[in-house]
Structures are given as C-alpha cells and as structure tokens.
PDB file of C-alpha atoms in Angstrom:
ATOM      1  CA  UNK A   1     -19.476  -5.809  11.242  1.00 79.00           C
ATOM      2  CA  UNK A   2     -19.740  -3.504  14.167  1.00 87.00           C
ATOM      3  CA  UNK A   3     -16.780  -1.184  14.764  1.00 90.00           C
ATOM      4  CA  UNK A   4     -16.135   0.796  18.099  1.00 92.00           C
ATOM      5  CA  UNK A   5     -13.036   3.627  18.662  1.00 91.00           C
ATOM      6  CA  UNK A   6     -12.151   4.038  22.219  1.00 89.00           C
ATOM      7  CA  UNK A   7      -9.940   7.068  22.190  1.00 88.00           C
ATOM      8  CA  UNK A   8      -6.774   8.304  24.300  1.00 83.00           C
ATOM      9  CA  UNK A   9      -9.021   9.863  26.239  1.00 89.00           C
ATOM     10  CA  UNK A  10     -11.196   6.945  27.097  1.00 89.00           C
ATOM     11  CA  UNK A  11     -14.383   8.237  24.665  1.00 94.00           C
ATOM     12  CA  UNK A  12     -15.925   5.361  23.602  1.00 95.00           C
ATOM     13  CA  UNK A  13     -17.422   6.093  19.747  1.00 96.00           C
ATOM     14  CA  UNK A  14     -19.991   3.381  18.213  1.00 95.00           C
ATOM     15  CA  UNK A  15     -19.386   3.690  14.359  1.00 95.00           C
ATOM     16  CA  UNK A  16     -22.448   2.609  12.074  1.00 95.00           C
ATOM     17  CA  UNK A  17     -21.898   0.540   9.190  1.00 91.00           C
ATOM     18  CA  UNK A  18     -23.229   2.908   6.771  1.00 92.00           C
ATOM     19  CA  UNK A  19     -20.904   6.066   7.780  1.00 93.00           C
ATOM     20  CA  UNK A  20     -18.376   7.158   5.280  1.00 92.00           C
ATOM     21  CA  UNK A  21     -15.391   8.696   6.773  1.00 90.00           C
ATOM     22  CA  UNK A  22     -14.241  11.950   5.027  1.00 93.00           C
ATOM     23  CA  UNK A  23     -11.297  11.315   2.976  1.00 93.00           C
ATOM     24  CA  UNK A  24      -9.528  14.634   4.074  1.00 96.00           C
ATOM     25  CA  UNK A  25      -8.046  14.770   7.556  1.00 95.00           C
ATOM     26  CA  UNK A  26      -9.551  18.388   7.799  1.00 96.00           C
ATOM     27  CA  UNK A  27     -12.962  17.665   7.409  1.00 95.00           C
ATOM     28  CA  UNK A  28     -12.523  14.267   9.492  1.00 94.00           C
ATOM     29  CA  UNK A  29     -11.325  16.304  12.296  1.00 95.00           C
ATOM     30  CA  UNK A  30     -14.019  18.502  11.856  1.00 96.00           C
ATOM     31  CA  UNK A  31     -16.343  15.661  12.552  1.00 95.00           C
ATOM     32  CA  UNK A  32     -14.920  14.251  15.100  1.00 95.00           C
ATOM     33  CA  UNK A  33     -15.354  18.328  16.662  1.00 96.00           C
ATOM     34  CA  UNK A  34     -18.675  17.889  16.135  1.00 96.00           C
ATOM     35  CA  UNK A  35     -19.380  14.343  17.523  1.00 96.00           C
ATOM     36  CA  UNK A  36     -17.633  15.307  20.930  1.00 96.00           C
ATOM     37  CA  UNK A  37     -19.638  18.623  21.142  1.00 97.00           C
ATOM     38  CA  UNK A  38     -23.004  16.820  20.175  1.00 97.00           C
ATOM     39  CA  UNK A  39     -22.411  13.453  20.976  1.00 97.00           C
ATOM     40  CA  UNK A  40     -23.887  11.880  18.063  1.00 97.00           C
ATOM     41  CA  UNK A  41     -23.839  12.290  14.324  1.00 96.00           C
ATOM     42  CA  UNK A  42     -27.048  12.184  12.034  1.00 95.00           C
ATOM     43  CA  UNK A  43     -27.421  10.994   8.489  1.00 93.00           C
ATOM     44  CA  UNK A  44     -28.049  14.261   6.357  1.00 89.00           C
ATOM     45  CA  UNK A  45     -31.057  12.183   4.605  1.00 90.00           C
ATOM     46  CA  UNK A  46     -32.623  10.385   7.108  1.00 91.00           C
ATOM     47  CA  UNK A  47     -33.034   9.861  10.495  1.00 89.00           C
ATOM     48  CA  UNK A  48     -29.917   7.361  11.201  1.00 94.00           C
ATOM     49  CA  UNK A  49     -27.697   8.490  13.636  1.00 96.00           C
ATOM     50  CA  UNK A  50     -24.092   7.348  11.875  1.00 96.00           C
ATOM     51  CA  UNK A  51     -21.473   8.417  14.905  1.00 97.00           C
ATOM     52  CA  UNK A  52     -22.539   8.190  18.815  1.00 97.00           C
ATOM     53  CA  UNK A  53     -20.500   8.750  21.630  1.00 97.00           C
ATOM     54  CA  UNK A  54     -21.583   5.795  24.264  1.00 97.00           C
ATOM     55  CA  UNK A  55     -21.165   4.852  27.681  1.00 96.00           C
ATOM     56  CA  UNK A  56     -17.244   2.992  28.987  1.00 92.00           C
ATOM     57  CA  UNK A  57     -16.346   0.679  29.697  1.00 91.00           C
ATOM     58  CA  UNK A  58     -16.081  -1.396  25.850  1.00 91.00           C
ATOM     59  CA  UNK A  59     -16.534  -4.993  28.365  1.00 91.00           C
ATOM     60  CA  UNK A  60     -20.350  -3.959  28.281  1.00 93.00           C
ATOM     61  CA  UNK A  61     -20.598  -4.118  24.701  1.00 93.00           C
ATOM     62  CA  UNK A  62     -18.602  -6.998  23.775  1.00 92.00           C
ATOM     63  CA  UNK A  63     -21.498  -9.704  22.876  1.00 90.00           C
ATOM     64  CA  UNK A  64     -21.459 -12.851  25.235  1.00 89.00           C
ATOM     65  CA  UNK A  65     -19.675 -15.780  24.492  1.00 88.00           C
ATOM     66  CA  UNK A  66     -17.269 -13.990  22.021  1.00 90.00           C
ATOM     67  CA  UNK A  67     -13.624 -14.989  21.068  1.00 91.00           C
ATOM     68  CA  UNK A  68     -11.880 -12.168  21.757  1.00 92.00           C
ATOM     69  CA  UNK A  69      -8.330 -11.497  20.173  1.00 93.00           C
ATOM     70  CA  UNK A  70      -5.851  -8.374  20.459  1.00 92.00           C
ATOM     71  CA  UNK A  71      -3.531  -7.580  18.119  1.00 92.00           C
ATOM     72  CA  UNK A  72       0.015  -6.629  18.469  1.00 88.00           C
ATOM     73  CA  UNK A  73       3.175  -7.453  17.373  1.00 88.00           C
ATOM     74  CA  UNK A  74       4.205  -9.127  20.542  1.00 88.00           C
ATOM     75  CA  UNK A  75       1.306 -11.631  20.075  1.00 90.00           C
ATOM     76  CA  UNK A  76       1.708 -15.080  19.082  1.00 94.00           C
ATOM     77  CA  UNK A  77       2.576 -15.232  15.298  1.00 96.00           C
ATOM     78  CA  UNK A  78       0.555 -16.377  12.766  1.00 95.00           C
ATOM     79  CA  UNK A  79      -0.393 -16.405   9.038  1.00 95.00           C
ATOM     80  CA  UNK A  80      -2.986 -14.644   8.346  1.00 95.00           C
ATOM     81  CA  UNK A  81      -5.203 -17.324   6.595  1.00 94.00           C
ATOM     82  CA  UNK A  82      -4.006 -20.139   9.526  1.00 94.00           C
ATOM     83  CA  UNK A  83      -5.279 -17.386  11.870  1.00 93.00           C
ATOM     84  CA  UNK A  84      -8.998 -16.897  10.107  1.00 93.00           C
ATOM     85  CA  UNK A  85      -8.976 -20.557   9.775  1.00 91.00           C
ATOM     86  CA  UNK A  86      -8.652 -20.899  13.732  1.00 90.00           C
ATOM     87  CA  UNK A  87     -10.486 -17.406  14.749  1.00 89.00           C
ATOM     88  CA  UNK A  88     -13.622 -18.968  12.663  1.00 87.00           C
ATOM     89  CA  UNK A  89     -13.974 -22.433  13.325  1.00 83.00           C
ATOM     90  CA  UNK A  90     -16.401 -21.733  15.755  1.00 63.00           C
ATOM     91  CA  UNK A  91     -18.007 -19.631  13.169  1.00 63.00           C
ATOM     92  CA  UNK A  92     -21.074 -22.363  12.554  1.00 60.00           C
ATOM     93  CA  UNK A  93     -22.327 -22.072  15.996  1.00 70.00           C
ATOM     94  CA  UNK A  94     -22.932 -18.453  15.765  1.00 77.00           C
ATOM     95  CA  UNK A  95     -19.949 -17.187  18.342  1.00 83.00           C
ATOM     96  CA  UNK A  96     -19.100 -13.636  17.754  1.00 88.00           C
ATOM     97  CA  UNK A  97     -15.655 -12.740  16.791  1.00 90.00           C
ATOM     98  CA  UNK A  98     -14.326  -9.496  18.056  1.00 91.00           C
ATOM     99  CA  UNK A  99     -10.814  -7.804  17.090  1.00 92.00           C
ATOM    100  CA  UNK A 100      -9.276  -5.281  19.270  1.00 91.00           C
ATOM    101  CA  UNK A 101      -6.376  -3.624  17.337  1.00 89.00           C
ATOM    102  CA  UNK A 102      -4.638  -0.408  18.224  1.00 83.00           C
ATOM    103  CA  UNK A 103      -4.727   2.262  15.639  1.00 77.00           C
ATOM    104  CA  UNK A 104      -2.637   4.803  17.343  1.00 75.00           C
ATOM    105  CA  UNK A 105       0.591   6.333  15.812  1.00 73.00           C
ATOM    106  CA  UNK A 106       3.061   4.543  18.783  1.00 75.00           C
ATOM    107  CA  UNK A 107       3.190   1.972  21.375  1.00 72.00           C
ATOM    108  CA  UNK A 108       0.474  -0.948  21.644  1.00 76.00           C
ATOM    109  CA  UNK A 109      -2.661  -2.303  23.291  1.00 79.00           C
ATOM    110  CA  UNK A 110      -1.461  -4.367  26.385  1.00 77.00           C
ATOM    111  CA  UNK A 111      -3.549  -7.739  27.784  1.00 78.00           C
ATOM    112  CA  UNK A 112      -3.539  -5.804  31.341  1.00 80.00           C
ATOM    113  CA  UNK A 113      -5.253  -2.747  29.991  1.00 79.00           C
ATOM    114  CA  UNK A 114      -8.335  -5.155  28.464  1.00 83.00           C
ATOM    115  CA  UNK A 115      -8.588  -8.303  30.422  1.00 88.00           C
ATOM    116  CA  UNK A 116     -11.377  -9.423  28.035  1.00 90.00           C
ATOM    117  CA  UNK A 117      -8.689 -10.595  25.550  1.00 92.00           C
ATOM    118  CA  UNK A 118      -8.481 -13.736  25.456  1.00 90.00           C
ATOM    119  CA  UNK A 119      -5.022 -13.900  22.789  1.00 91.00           C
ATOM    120  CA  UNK A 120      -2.699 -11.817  21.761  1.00 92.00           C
ATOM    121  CA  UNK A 121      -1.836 -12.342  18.398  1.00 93.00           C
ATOM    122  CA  UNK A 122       0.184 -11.052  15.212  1.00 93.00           C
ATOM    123  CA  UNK A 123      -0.085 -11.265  11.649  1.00 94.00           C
ATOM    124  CA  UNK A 124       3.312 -10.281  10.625  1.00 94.00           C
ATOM    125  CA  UNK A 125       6.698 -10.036  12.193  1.00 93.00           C
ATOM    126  CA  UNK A 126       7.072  -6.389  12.046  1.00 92.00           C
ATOM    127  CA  UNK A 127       4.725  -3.572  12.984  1.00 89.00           C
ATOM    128  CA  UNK A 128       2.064  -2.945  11.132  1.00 89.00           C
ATOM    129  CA  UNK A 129      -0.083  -0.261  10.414  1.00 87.00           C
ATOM    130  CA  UNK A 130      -3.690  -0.195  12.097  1.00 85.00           C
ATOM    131  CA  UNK A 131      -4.731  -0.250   8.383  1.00 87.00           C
ATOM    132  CA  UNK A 132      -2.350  -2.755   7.367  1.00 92.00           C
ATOM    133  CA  UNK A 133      -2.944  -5.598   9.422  1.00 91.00           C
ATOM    134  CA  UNK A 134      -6.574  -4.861   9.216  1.00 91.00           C
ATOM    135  CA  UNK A 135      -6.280  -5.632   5.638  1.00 94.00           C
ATOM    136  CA  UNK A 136      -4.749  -9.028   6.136  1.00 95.00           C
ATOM    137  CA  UNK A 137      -6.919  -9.930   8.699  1.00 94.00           C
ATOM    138  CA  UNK A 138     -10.055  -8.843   6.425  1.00 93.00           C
ATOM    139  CA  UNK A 139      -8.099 -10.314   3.502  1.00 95.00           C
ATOM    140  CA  UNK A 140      -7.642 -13.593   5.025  1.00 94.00           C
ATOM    141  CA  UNK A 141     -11.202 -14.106   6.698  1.00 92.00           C
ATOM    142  CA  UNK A 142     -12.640 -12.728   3.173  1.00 93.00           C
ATOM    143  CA  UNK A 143     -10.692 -15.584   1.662  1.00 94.00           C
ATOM    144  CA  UNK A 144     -11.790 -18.425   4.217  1.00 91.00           C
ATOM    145  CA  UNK A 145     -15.237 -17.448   3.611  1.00 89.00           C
ATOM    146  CA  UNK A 146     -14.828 -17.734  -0.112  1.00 92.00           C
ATOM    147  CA  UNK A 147     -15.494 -14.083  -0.909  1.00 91.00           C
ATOM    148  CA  UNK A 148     -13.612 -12.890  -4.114  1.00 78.00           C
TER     149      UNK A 148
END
C-alpha cells in the first residue's frame, strides 16, 4: 500500500507505510508545518524518512499498466464487494491498482483534472466521507481477499 496527498496547493506528499499520523489535529498540523518547511520527515529512531514532499505531477508516479479508478459520487455505482471483485480480477497478473479519492471538506475530484483515470466510480449513493468510503473500499477488497 503506497499512499500519496496532493494538496490544494498542488504539493505532492509521499506517505510511508510505517508513519503514524498524530491523533490530535494540533500536533498533525504541526507536522505538516514542518514537512513543508523541511521537505521531508525522519523517523525519530532510525534513519527512515516517513513524510517527503516530491516532485508533480502524480502521472509520474502512478506504476505502468495500472487500473486506475476515481472516486466520487457522480461515478458509476457499485457495491462495494461487486466493485473489489471487478477492480481485482486482474489481481493474478500482478497489475497495480491505484485509488484516487478526494479527501477534501467540499466539492470532488473531476476526470478532466486527472486524465489518468480510467473510471469514475461510487460506492454509495450519497456522499461519503474520504474516510468513509475508504473503509468500504478497504472493507470490501479485505473481504475478497479473505482477510478477517
């Protein structure tokens, strides 16, 4: 699992698995201070650098041959387990699976603003939560995979 933040203000942030995000917005926002300042974020007990702020545009870092899939209300409906089913069936072969979801507090990502999205899709009829429909998504992939 490999999770990049591209930001309102187009600052792309590579996130390492093994980062914990503070729990409290004050000392997240504190981070996040220090990451923009710095540019990167180091593991107090080793040499691992957790946060890094990295070159745009996200294209360049997509692996090749990936499915691609943006998330947004507006996108074609689906269950959540008929969508991991589908997203993964290329799984065997070794094709990457990337997820583009917006995490802001309005509005939506947009197919003209990432043209490396292949489908737009949603996991519920309402809007969701970044959080929320991460969960399903997670949820529903954890459950194809037979993870309990």
């Amino acid at each position: 699992l490999q999770i990049y933040i591209h930001t309102a203000s187009h600052v792309l942030i590579e996130v390492n698995p093994k980062v914990r995000i503070p729990r409290t917005f004050k000392r997240f926002s504190g981070l996040m201070v220090q990451l923009l300042h710095k540019l990167k974020i180091r593991s107090s007990t080793n040499s691992d650098v957790l946060l890094k702020v990295i070159k745009n545009p996200f294209a360049n870092h997509i692996p090749a041959g990936a499915h691609v899939y943006g998330f947004s209300v507006g996108g074609d409906l689906y269950n959540p387990r008929n969508f991991a089913e589908m997203a993964l069936e290329d799984d065997d072969d070794g094709v990457p699976l990337v997820l583009v979801l917006g995490a802001m507090a309005t509005g939506s990502i947009k197919v003209e603003d990432h043209p490396y999205i292949e489908k737009m899709v949603s996991v519920s009829n309402y809007p969701l939560s970044g959080a929320a429909a991460l969960s399903r998504i997670c949820g529903a992939i954890e459950s194809h995979w037979g993870i309990v």
